[in-house]
Tab-separated table of C-alpha atoms in Angstrom:
chain	number	residue	atom	x	y	z
A	733	UNK	CA	-8.334	38.259	-6.465
A	734	UNK	CA	-5.163	36.022	-7.835
A	735	UNK	CA	-4.080	37.653	-10.847
A	736	UNK	CA	-0.457	36.246	-11.320
A	737	UNK	CA	0.232	33.620	-13.829
A	738	UNK	CA	2.909	30.859	-13.293
A	739	UNK	CA	4.246	28.193	-15.349
A	740	UNK	CA	5.111	24.851	-13.803
A	741	UNK	CA	7.195	22.084	-15.017
A	742	UNK	CA	6.590	18.366	-14.574
A	743	UNK	CA	9.896	16.088	-13.964
A	744	UNK	CA	10.444	12.995	-15.783
A	745	UNK	CA	9.156	9.712	-14.876
A	746	UNK	CA	5.469	11.049	-14.874
A	747	UNK	CA	2.921	9.579	-16.840
A	748	UNK	CA	2.172	10.468	-20.516
A	749	UNK	CA	-1.647	11.126	-21.054
A	750	UNK	CA	-1.221	9.147	-24.446
A	751	UNK	CA	-2.428	12.395	-26.277
A	752	UNK	CA	1.035	14.164	-26.268
A	753	UNK	CA	1.372	13.942	-30.032
A	754	UNK	CA	-2.350	14.650	-30.946
A	755	UNK	CA	-1.940	18.273	-28.698
A	756	UNK	CA	1.091	18.914	-30.802
A	757	UNK	CA	-0.935	18.501	-34.135
A	758	UNK	CA	-4.036	20.005	-32.963
A	759	UNK	CA	-2.020	23.250	-31.979
A	760	UNK	CA	0.433	23.067	-35.257
A	761	UNK	CA	3.608	22.504	-33.034
A	762	UNK	CA	6.385	20.755	-34.520
A	763	UNK	CA	8.667	19.018	-31.950
A	764	UNK	CA	11.145	17.577	-34.667
A	765	UNK	CA	13.223	20.482	-34.977
A	766	UNK	CA	14.051	20.354	-30.979
A	767	UNK	CA	14.666	16.409	-31.592
A	768	UNK	CA	17.083	16.895	-34.133
A	769	UNK	CA	19.225	19.544	-32.063
A	770	UNK	CA	18.880	17.507	-29.011
A	771	UNK	CA	20.133	14.467	-31.170
A	772	UNK	CA	23.380	16.547	-32.116
A	773	UNK	CA	23.927	17.700	-28.616
A	774	UNK	CA	23.656	14.585	-26.588
A	775	UNK	CA	23.362	10.871	-27.350
A	776	UNK	CA	19.497	10.802	-28.033
A	777	UNK	CA	18.176	8.692	-30.614
A	778	UNK	CA	15.216	10.070	-33.130
A	779	UNK	CA	14.506	7.028	-34.943
A	780	UNK	CA	10.877	6.964	-33.983
A	781	UNK	CA	9.202	10.114	-32.641
A	782	UNK	CA	5.696	8.310	-32.138
A	783	UNK	CA	7.718	6.055	-29.564
A	784	UNK	CA	9.293	8.670	-27.937
A	785	UNK	CA	5.916	10.563	-27.619
A	786	UNK	CA	3.827	7.698	-26.314
A	787	UNK	CA	5.695	7.903	-22.825
A	788	UNK	CA	6.968	4.253	-23.155
A	789	UNK	CA	10.750	4.861	-22.559
A	790	UNK	CA	13.368	1.949	-21.911
A	791	UNK	CA	15.702	4.161	-20.083
A	792	UNK	CA	15.690	6.746	-17.493
A	793	UNK	CA	17.881	9.073	-19.482
A	794	UNK	CA	15.564	9.299	-22.333
A	795	UNK	CA	12.535	9.992	-20.149
A	796	UNK	CA	14.465	12.945	-18.975
A	797	UNK	CA	15.291	14.165	-22.319
A	798	UNK	CA	12.143	13.653	-23.977
A	799	UNK	CA	10.454	15.597	-21.085
A	800	UNK	CA	12.296	18.292	-21.043
A	801	UNK	CA	12.180	18.523	-24.964
A	802	UNK	CA	8.263	18.259	-24.755
A	803	UNK	CA	8.292	20.836	-21.850
A	804	UNK	CA	10.718	23.251	-23.953
A	805	UNK	CA	8.356	23.098	-26.738
A	806	UNK	CA	5.431	23.893	-24.916
A	807	UNK	CA	7.093	26.784	-23.556
A	808	UNK	CA	8.261	28.104	-26.608
A	809	UNK	CA	4.588	27.902	-27.847
A	810	UNK	CA	3.096	29.655	-25.007
A	811	UNK	CA	5.782	32.179	-25.694
A	812	UNK	CA	4.577	32.721	-29.215
A	813	UNK	CA	1.268	33.142	-28.046
A	814	UNK	CA	2.261	36.042	-25.921
A	815	UNK	CA	1.966	34.426	-22.537
A	816	UNK	CA	3.352	36.701	-20.123
A	817	UNK	CA	4.808	34.388	-17.166
A	818	UNK	CA	5.036	36.142	-13.692
A	819	UNK	CA	6.655	33.010	-11.643
A	820	UNK	CA	8.185	29.840	-12.729
A	821	UNK	CA	8.763	26.636	-10.585
A	822	UNK	CA	10.462	23.174	-11.657
A	823	UNK	CA	9.207	20.137	-9.837
A	824	UNK	CA	12.274	17.961	-9.442
A	825	UNK	CA	14.322	17.388	-12.665
A	826	UNK	CA	11.424	20.022	-14.104
A	827	UNK	CA	14.124	22.888	-12.844
A	828	UNK	CA	15.795	21.959	-16.498
A	829	UNK	CA	12.690	23.517	-18.569
A	830	UNK	CA	11.590	25.833	-16.064
A	831	UNK	CA	14.976	27.599	-16.241
A	832	UNK	CA	14.773	27.304	-20.322
A	833	UNK	CA	11.566	28.911	-19.959
A	834	UNK	CA	12.877	31.804	-18.134
A	835	UNK	CA	15.910	32.009	-20.492
A	836	UNK	CA	18.373	30.958	-17.683
A	837	UNK	CA	19.574	28.416	-19.608
A	838	UNK	CA	19.710	27.565	-23.427
A	839	UNK	CA	18.180	24.604	-24.991
A	840	UNK	CA	21.209	23.123	-25.837
A	841	UNK	CA	22.502	23.822	-21.895
A	842	UNK	CA	19.487	22.026	-20.457
A	843	UNK	CA	20.292	19.258	-22.321
A	844	UNK	CA	24.048	19.295	-21.026
A	845	UNK	CA	22.939	19.970	-17.617
A	846	UNK	CA	20.585	16.770	-17.504
A	847	UNK	CA	23.140	14.557	-19.401
A	848	UNK	CA	26.058	15.518	-16.886
A	849	UNK	CA	23.684	15.261	-13.785
A	850	UNK	CA	22.523	11.725	-15.129
A	851	UNK	CA	26.174	10.738	-15.396
A	852	UNK	CA	27.609	11.662	-12.092
A	853	UNK	CA	24.608	10.178	-10.323
A	854	UNK	CA	24.638	6.937	-12.479
A	855	UNK	CA	28.338	6.966	-11.741
A	856	UNK	CA	27.807	7.559	-8.060
A	857	UNK	CA	25.115	4.572	-7.464
A	858	UNK	CA	27.263	2.516	-9.836
A	859	UNK	CA	26.837	-1.270	-8.313
A	860	UNK	CA	24.527	-0.129	-5.506
A	861	UNK	CA	21.003	-0.601	-5.258
A	862	UNK	CA	19.035	2.597	-4.961
A	863	UNK	CA	15.148	3.513	-5.387
A	864	UNK	CA	12.326	6.076	-5.121
A	865	UNK	CA	8.624	5.402	-3.719
A	866	UNK	CA	5.486	7.133	-3.814
A	867	UNK	CA	3.098	6.987	-0.589
A	868	UNK	CA	-0.470	8.147	-1.027
A	869	UNK	CA	-2.726	8.309	2.305
A	870	UNK	CA	-0.589	8.529	5.107
A	871	UNK	CA	0.448	11.319	7.377
A	872	UNK	CA	4.046	12.609	7.483
A	873	UNK	CA	4.484	11.389	11.194
A	874	UNK	CA	3.121	8.067	9.849
A	875	UNK	CA	5.698	7.558	7.299
A	876	UNK	CA	8.369	8.720	9.640
A	877	UNK	CA	7.427	6.398	12.192
A	878	UNK	CA	7.597	3.483	9.397
A	879	UNK	CA	10.979	4.450	8.214
A	880	UNK	CA	12.591	4.712	11.705
A	881	UNK	CA	11.225	0.992	12.061
A	882	UNK	CA	12.093	-0.262	8.431
A	883	UNK	CA	14.781	1.605	6.790
A	884	UNK	CA	16.776	4.459	8.377
A	885	UNK	CA	18.528	5.432	5.202
A	886	UNK	CA	15.262	6.257	3.711
A	887	UNK	CA	14.140	9.735	3.530
A	888	UNK	CA	10.998	11.706	2.472
A	889	UNK	CA	12.548	13.874	0.038
A	890	UNK	CA	9.432	15.227	-1.250
A	891	UNK	CA	5.967	16.448	-0.077
A	892	UNK	CA	3.466	16.510	-3.040
A	893	UNK	CA	0.470	17.743	-1.015
A	894	UNK	CA	-0.814	16.739	2.657
A	895	UNK	CA	-1.411	13.135	1.282
A	896	UNK	CA	1.073	12.307	-0.755
A	897	UNK	CA	4.927	11.912	-0.430
A	898	UNK	CA	7.938	10.674	-2.194
A	899	UNK	CA	10.673	8.550	-0.786
A	900	UNK	CA	14.424	7.946	-1.507
A	901	UNK	CA	16.998	5.539	-0.452
A	902	UNK	CA	18.505	2.253	-0.316
A	903	UNK	CA	15.970	0.042	-2.757
A	904	UNK	CA	15.667	-2.927	-0.053
A	905	UNK	CA	14.819	-0.003	2.615
A	906	UNK	CA	12.359	1.311	0.134
A	907	UNK	CA	10.304	-1.801	-0.172
A	908	UNK	CA	10.379	-2.580	3.225
A	909	UNK	CA	9.184	1.069	3.976
A	910	UNK	CA	6.585	0.615	1.039
A	911	UNK	CA	5.466	-2.792	2.191
A	912	UNK	CA	4.937	-1.194	5.859
A	913	UNK	CA	2.953	1.547	4.582
A	914	UNK	CA	0.530	-0.873	2.845
A	915	UNK	CA	0.084	-2.492	5.952
A	916	UNK	CA	-0.333	0.786	7.951
A	917	UNK	CA	-3.370	1.562	5.639
A	918	UNK	CA	-1.847	3.717	2.542
A	919	UNK	CA	-4.364	4.152	-0.131
A	920	UNK	CA	-1.613	3.500	-2.475
A	921	UNK	CA	2.163	2.904	-2.535
A	922	UNK	CA	4.340	2.428	-5.630
A	923	UNK	CA	8.005	1.603	-6.093
A	924	UNK	CA	8.867	3.829	-8.950
A	925	UNK	CA	10.824	2.855	-12.019
A	926	UNK	CA	13.680	5.305	-10.720
A	927	UNK	CA	16.777	3.502	-9.659
A	928	UNK	CA	18.701	6.457	-8.469
A	929	UNK	CA	18.302	8.464	-5.051
A	930	UNK	CA	17.377	11.767	-6.234
A	931	UNK	CA	17.080	14.499	-3.693
A	932	UNK	CA	18.788	12.484	-0.914
A	933	UNK	CA	22.109	13.497	1.094
A	934	UNK	CA	23.300	9.978	-0.615
A	935	UNK	CA	24.161	12.081	-3.560
A	936	UNK	CA	26.440	14.707	-1.553
A	937	UNK	CA	29.483	14.029	-3.567
A	938	UNK	CA	27.827	14.035	-6.786
A	939	UNK	CA	26.265	17.154	-6.065
A	940	UNK	CA	29.710	18.674	-5.251
A	941	UNK	CA	31.002	17.316	-8.822
A	942	UNK	CA	27.772	18.878	-10.609
A	943	UNK	CA	28.774	22.354	-9.114
A	944	UNK	CA	32.126	22.455	-11.372
A	945	UNK	CA	29.717	21.392	-14.273
A	946	UNK	CA	27.629	24.132	-13.415
A	947	UNK	CA	30.106	26.740	-13.137
A	948	UNK	CA	31.165	25.795	-16.774
A	949	UNK	CA	27.704	26.826	-17.932
A	950	UNK	CA	26.593	30.213	-18.878
A	951	UNK	CA	23.627	30.895	-16.618
A	952	UNK	CA	21.647	33.953	-17.157
A	953	UNK	CA	19.581	35.897	-14.404
A	954	UNK	CA	16.113	34.757	-15.139
A	955	UNK	CA	13.351	36.780	-16.915
A	956	UNK	CA	10.856	36.087	-14.042
A	957	UNK	CA	11.265	34.650	-10.528
A	958	UNK	CA	11.924	31.317	-9.811
A	959	UNK	CA	10.516	29.775	-6.849
A	960	UNK	CA	13.211	27.171	-5.257
A	961	UNK	CA	11.423	23.746	-5.057
A	962	UNK	CA	13.630	23.415	-1.786
A	963	UNK	CA	13.556	26.361	0.525
A	964	UNK	CA	10.477	28.244	-1.744
A	965	UNK	CA	12.712	31.839	-2.121
A	966	UNK	CA	12.230	33.847	-4.851
A	967	UNK	CA	15.428	33.505	-7.270
A	968	UNK	CA	16.100	36.397	-9.389
A	969	UNK	CA	19.784	36.329	-9.658
A	970	UNK	CA	22.850	34.006	-11.315
A	971	UNK	CA	23.992	32.815	-8.185
A	972	UNK	CA	20.309	31.543	-7.172
A	973	UNK	CA	20.006	29.922	-9.966
A	974	UNK	CA	23.437	28.006	-9.995
A	975	UNK	CA	22.970	27.345	-6.125
A	976	UNK	CA	19.632	25.780	-6.939
A	977	UNK	CA	20.679	23.765	-10.004
A	978	UNK	CA	23.211	21.940	-7.612
A	979	UNK	CA	20.986	21.791	-4.737
A	980	UNK	CA	18.268	20.117	-6.599
A	981	UNK	CA	20.562	16.874	-6.818
A	982	UNK	CA	21.011	16.114	-3.192
A	983	UNK	CA	18.633	18.077	-1.248
A	984	UNK	CA	14.826	17.575	-0.364
A	985	UNK	CA	12.267	19.321	-2.158
A	986	UNK	CA	8.772	20.477	-0.857
A	987	UNK	CA	6.054	20.649	-4.206
A	988	UNK	CA	3.531	21.543	-1.565
A	989	UNK	CA	5.279	24.409	-0.037
A	990	UNK	CA	6.255	25.346	-3.739
A	991	UNK	CA	2.712	26.073	-4.558
A	992	UNK	CA	1.852	27.836	-1.341
A	993	UNK	CA	4.402	29.936	-2.466
A	994	UNK	CA	3.279	30.842	-5.474
A	995	UNK	CA	-0.130	31.181	-4.021
A	996	UNK	CA	0.830	33.585	-1.414
A	997	UNK	CA	2.250	35.432	-4.290
A	998	UNK	CA	-1.118	36.168	-5.647
A	999	UNK	CA	-0.943	33.367	-8.799
A	1000	UNK	CA	-4.153	32.170	-9.576
A	1001	UNK	CA	-3.607	30.529	-12.942
A	1002	UNK	CA	-1.095	27.793	-13.329
A	1003	UNK	CA	0.114	26.277	-16.717
A	1004	UNK	CA	1.375	22.845	-16.531
A	1005	UNK	CA	4.094	22.867	-19.411
A	1006	UNK	CA	4.955	19.349	-20.054
A	1007	UNK	CA	3.554	15.798	-20.882
A	1008	UNK	CA	0.983	14.253	-18.698
A	1009	UNK	CA	-1.081	16.190	-15.823
A	1010	UNK	CA	0.669	15.169	-12.675
A	1011	UNK	CA	1.141	18.257	-11.307
A	1012	UNK	CA	-2.757	19.333	-12.299
A	1013	UNK	CA	-3.428	15.950	-10.109
A	1014	UNK	CA	-1.099	16.725	-7.329
A	1015	UNK	CA	-2.935	20.352	-7.170
A	1016	UNK	CA	-6.300	18.843	-6.636
A	1017	UNK	CA	-5.250	18.076	-2.784
A	1018	UNK	CA	-3.695	21.427	-2.355
A	1019	UNK	CA	-6.690	24.060	-1.111
A	1020	UNK	CA	-6.680	27.826	-2.533
A	1021	UNK	CA	-8.338	29.493	-5.329
A	1022	UNK	CA	-6.545	28.594	-8.301
A	1023	UNK	CA	-6.513	26.637	-11.668
A	1024	UNK	CA	-4.254	24.671	-13.177
A	1025	UNK	CA	-4.233	24.225	-17.246
A	1026	UNK	CA	-2.346	21.241	-18.767
A	1027	UNK	CA	-1.325	20.318	-22.313
A	1028	UNK	CA	-4.928	18.815	-22.729
A	1029	UNK	CA	-6.450	22.320	-21.637
A	1030	UNK	CA	-4.040	24.359	-23.748
A	1031	UNK	CA	-6.552	25.966	-26.192
A	1032	UNK	CA	-8.909	26.704	-23.275
A	1033	UNK	CA	-6.008	28.376	-21.485
A	1034	UNK	CA	-4.763	30.529	-24.765
A	1035	UNK	CA	-8.569	31.592	-25.224
A	1036	UNK	CA	-8.984	32.733	-22.099
A	1037	UNK	CA	-5.786	34.639	-22.245
A	1038	UNK	CA	-6.818	36.471	-25.501
A	1039	UNK	CA	-9.961	37.370	-23.736
A	1040	UNK	CA	-8.031	39.008	-20.814
A	1041	UNK	CA	-5.877	40.697	-23.495
A	1042	UNK	CA	-8.507	42.219	-25.316
B	1346	UNK	CA	-23.489	6.200	12.947
B	1347	UNK	CA	-25.445	7.720	10.039
B	1348	UNK	CA	-28.556	6.280	8.556
B	1349	UNK	CA	-28.621	5.368	4.803
B	1350	UNK	CA	-31.592	6.121	3.196
B	1351	UNK	CA	-32.677	5.492	-0.557
B	1352	UNK	CA	-31.864	9.276	-1.450
B	1353	UNK	CA	-28.374	9.035	0.027
B	1354	UNK	CA	-28.057	5.712	-2.030
B	1355	UNK	CA	-28.926	7.558	-5.097
B	1356	UNK	CA	-27.176	10.800	-4.709
B	1357	UNK	CA	-24.116	8.763	-3.821
B	1358	UNK	CA	-24.340	6.628	-7.416
B	1359	UNK	CA	-25.115	9.997	-9.175
B	1360	UNK	CA	-21.980	11.695	-7.502
B	1361	UNK	CA	-19.719	8.784	-8.296
B	1362	UNK	CA	-20.883	8.223	-11.769
B	1363	UNK	CA	-20.621	11.664	-12.429
B	1364	UNK	CA	-16.868	12.091	-11.072
B	1365	UNK	CA	-15.894	9.139	-13.332
B	1366	UNK	CA	-17.517	10.176	-16.512
B	1367	UNK	CA	-15.455	13.727	-15.560
B	1368	UNK	CA	-12.721	12.570	-14.869
B	1369	UNK	CA	-11.792	9.706	-17.116
B	1370	UNK	CA	-13.562	11.827	-19.960
B	1371	UNK	CA	-16.110	8.980	-21.023
B	1372	UNK	CA	-19.630	9.707	-21.363
B	1373	UNK	CA	-21.897	8.251	-18.566
B	1374	UNK	CA	-23.650	5.814	-20.497
B	1375	UNK	CA	-20.545	3.628	-21.107
B	1376	UNK	CA	-20.074	3.511	-17.461
B	1377	UNK	CA	-22.040	0.457	-15.367
B	1378	UNK	CA	-21.739	-1.314	-11.985
B	1379	UNK	CA	-19.254	-3.829	-13.476
B	1380	UNK	CA	-17.201	-0.842	-14.893
B	1381	UNK	CA	-13.662	-1.663	-13.646
B	1382	UNK	CA	-11.935	1.719	-12.767
B	1383	UNK	CA	-8.408	0.976	-13.484
B	1384	UNK	CA	-8.619	-1.328	-16.684
B	1385	UNK	CA	-11.927	0.335	-18.066
B	1386	UNK	CA	-11.246	3.760	-17.354
B	1387	UNK	CA	-7.707	4.186	-16.668
B	1388	UNK	CA	-8.418	5.528	-13.486
B	1389	UNK	CA	-5.945	5.691	-10.443
B	1390	UNK	CA	-5.968	5.497	-6.461
B	1391	UNK	CA	-5.768	9.737	-6.424
B	1392	UNK	CA	-9.217	9.568	-8.045
B	1393	UNK	CA	-10.246	7.760	-5.208
B	1394	UNK	CA	-8.956	9.675	-2.818
B	1395	UNK	CA	-10.455	12.654	-4.645
B	1396	UNK	CA	-13.899	11.057	-3.979
B	1397	UNK	CA	-13.333	10.320	-0.508
B	1398	UNK	CA	-12.720	14.346	0.158
B	1399	UNK	CA	-15.771	14.903	-1.838
B	1400	UNK	CA	-18.011	12.487	0.670
B	1401	UNK	CA	-16.256	13.728	3.908
B	1402	UNK	CA	-17.066	17.121	2.974
B	1403	UNK	CA	-20.640	16.572	1.462
B	1404	UNK	CA	-21.425	14.475	4.378
B	1405	UNK	CA	-19.396	16.160	7.238
B	1406	UNK	CA	-17.455	12.723	7.744
B	1407	UNK	CA	-15.093	11.854	10.602
B	1408	UNK	CA	-12.826	9.775	8.526
B	1409	UNK	CA	-9.030	9.033	8.939
B	1410	UNK	CA	-7.551	8.099	5.418
B	1411	UNK	CA	-5.411	5.390	6.905
B	1412	UNK	CA	-8.564	3.652	8.595
B	1413	UNK	CA	-10.093	3.736	4.963
B	1414	UNK	CA	-6.825	2.391	3.569
B	1415	UNK	CA	-6.665	-0.756	5.820
B	1416	UNK	CA	-10.381	-1.594	5.121
B	1417	UNK	CA	-9.270	-1.479	1.329
B	1418	UNK	CA	-6.681	-3.579	1.887
B	1419	UNK	CA	-8.685	-6.220	3.049
B	1420	UNK	CA	-11.680	-5.197	0.663
B	1421	UNK	CA	-10.165	-4.256	-2.578
B	1422	UNK	CA	-12.427	-1.734	-4.372
B	1423	UNK	CA	-12.042	-2.292	-8.282
B	1424	UNK	CA	-15.519	-1.584	-9.780
B	1425	UNK	CA	-17.761	1.052	-9.799
B	1426	UNK	CA	-20.172	-0.905	-7.699
B	1427	UNK	CA	-17.537	-1.574	-5.104
B	1428	UNK	CA	-16.836	2.349	-4.900
B	1429	UNK	CA	-20.417	2.679	-4.063
B	1430	UNK	CA	-20.648	0.270	-1.765
B	1431	UNK	CA	-17.320	1.081	-0.053
B	1432	UNK	CA	-18.931	4.823	-0.001
B	1433	UNK	CA	-21.912	3.952	1.585
B	1434	UNK	CA	-20.225	2.244	4.378
B	1435	UNK	CA	-17.966	5.034	4.999
B	1436	UNK	CA	-20.984	7.310	5.158
B	1437	UNK	CA	-22.944	4.867	7.872
B	1438	UNK	CA	-20.093	3.825	9.668
B	1439	UNK	CA	-17.122	6.418	9.139
B	1440	UNK	CA	-13.899	5.756	11.318
B	1441	UNK	CA	-15.944	2.774	12.414
B	1442	UNK	CA	-15.444	1.105	9.148
B	1443	UNK	CA	-12.541	-0.849	10.831
B	1444	UNK	CA	-14.924	-2.533	13.414
B	1445	UNK	CA	-16.465	-4.279	10.528
B	1446	UNK	CA	-15.327	-7.905	9.105
């Protein structure tokens, strides 16, 4: 029987469900204070909270901030309801909220990390055209073959599950690979609305500069194990966390293996702490005896938690 | 090649209607053959993939996803009826669906 609980944190760019504001209201959660704090720390507008919670963003950085803020709000709500987390993992840029949850970084430090990473990446990709894409329904070897024929600078930078992959690279190459994947029989393909090349070796120099900033942050050891999305090691020290923060910029990630590791660690309950249900959807194609709760099923999860506690 | 009986058709229709009703959180009475998966139900391709997995297990089908994908490229699936028809073809022909015009 899988008895452990893991909190998993989505990245920006995931579709909001459209019910994010209602979920906060239904659970009597206020996000205003978090947004006010964020606006005093980073360049973040607070003019229209409803607009922010709708999931319609004008720019990538705002998307990153609001995803992070919403995830931190849910994290605190769960902790107030006495959730004991055994493991944590962050999907791509979800790492910042994951580390907030474990106490490794403060709310403010998480925002500063997002801001600095974004600035370094933006400076690096300036005047160049990069992008990311998603392919569903082809096998890994098929995609590698397509890449070799259509865009050598494109990389598979994430494996969501056995059917779903994320690419990163020069935008022209991404389009070429996506077009070829459609012809090859991919069930779905998408050029993502992201114009950087996250998790790609093309960001090696940005990662080096980010290291300097990470060293200036007072990172603390996590309160529970964090599973690396890069090599699935259990991270329990400050050094582990700092390395992960840096590597998260330019190293490939593997969400499928991260979930497999969590399952091997006896996790049977996952809580997706953030807007949307992207990790829940990805999880449907990962085999195992587990359940993923999302913000939509938060109440059900808390009722179950109370039942177990009693 | 599997034979499609009336029972098979009814079963497929029921599974598909139940699936979209649950996944899209909509009352089953609001779904009909002309319901558009994307526009009316805000569905996505992952749902189609999930349905394929359900039928693959249920009918023990030998199907390669990219074979289905190539067929769908030429025969887009947008409505509930198209999902039903497509599913019945997959059950009947499995990977040989690529031989169909």
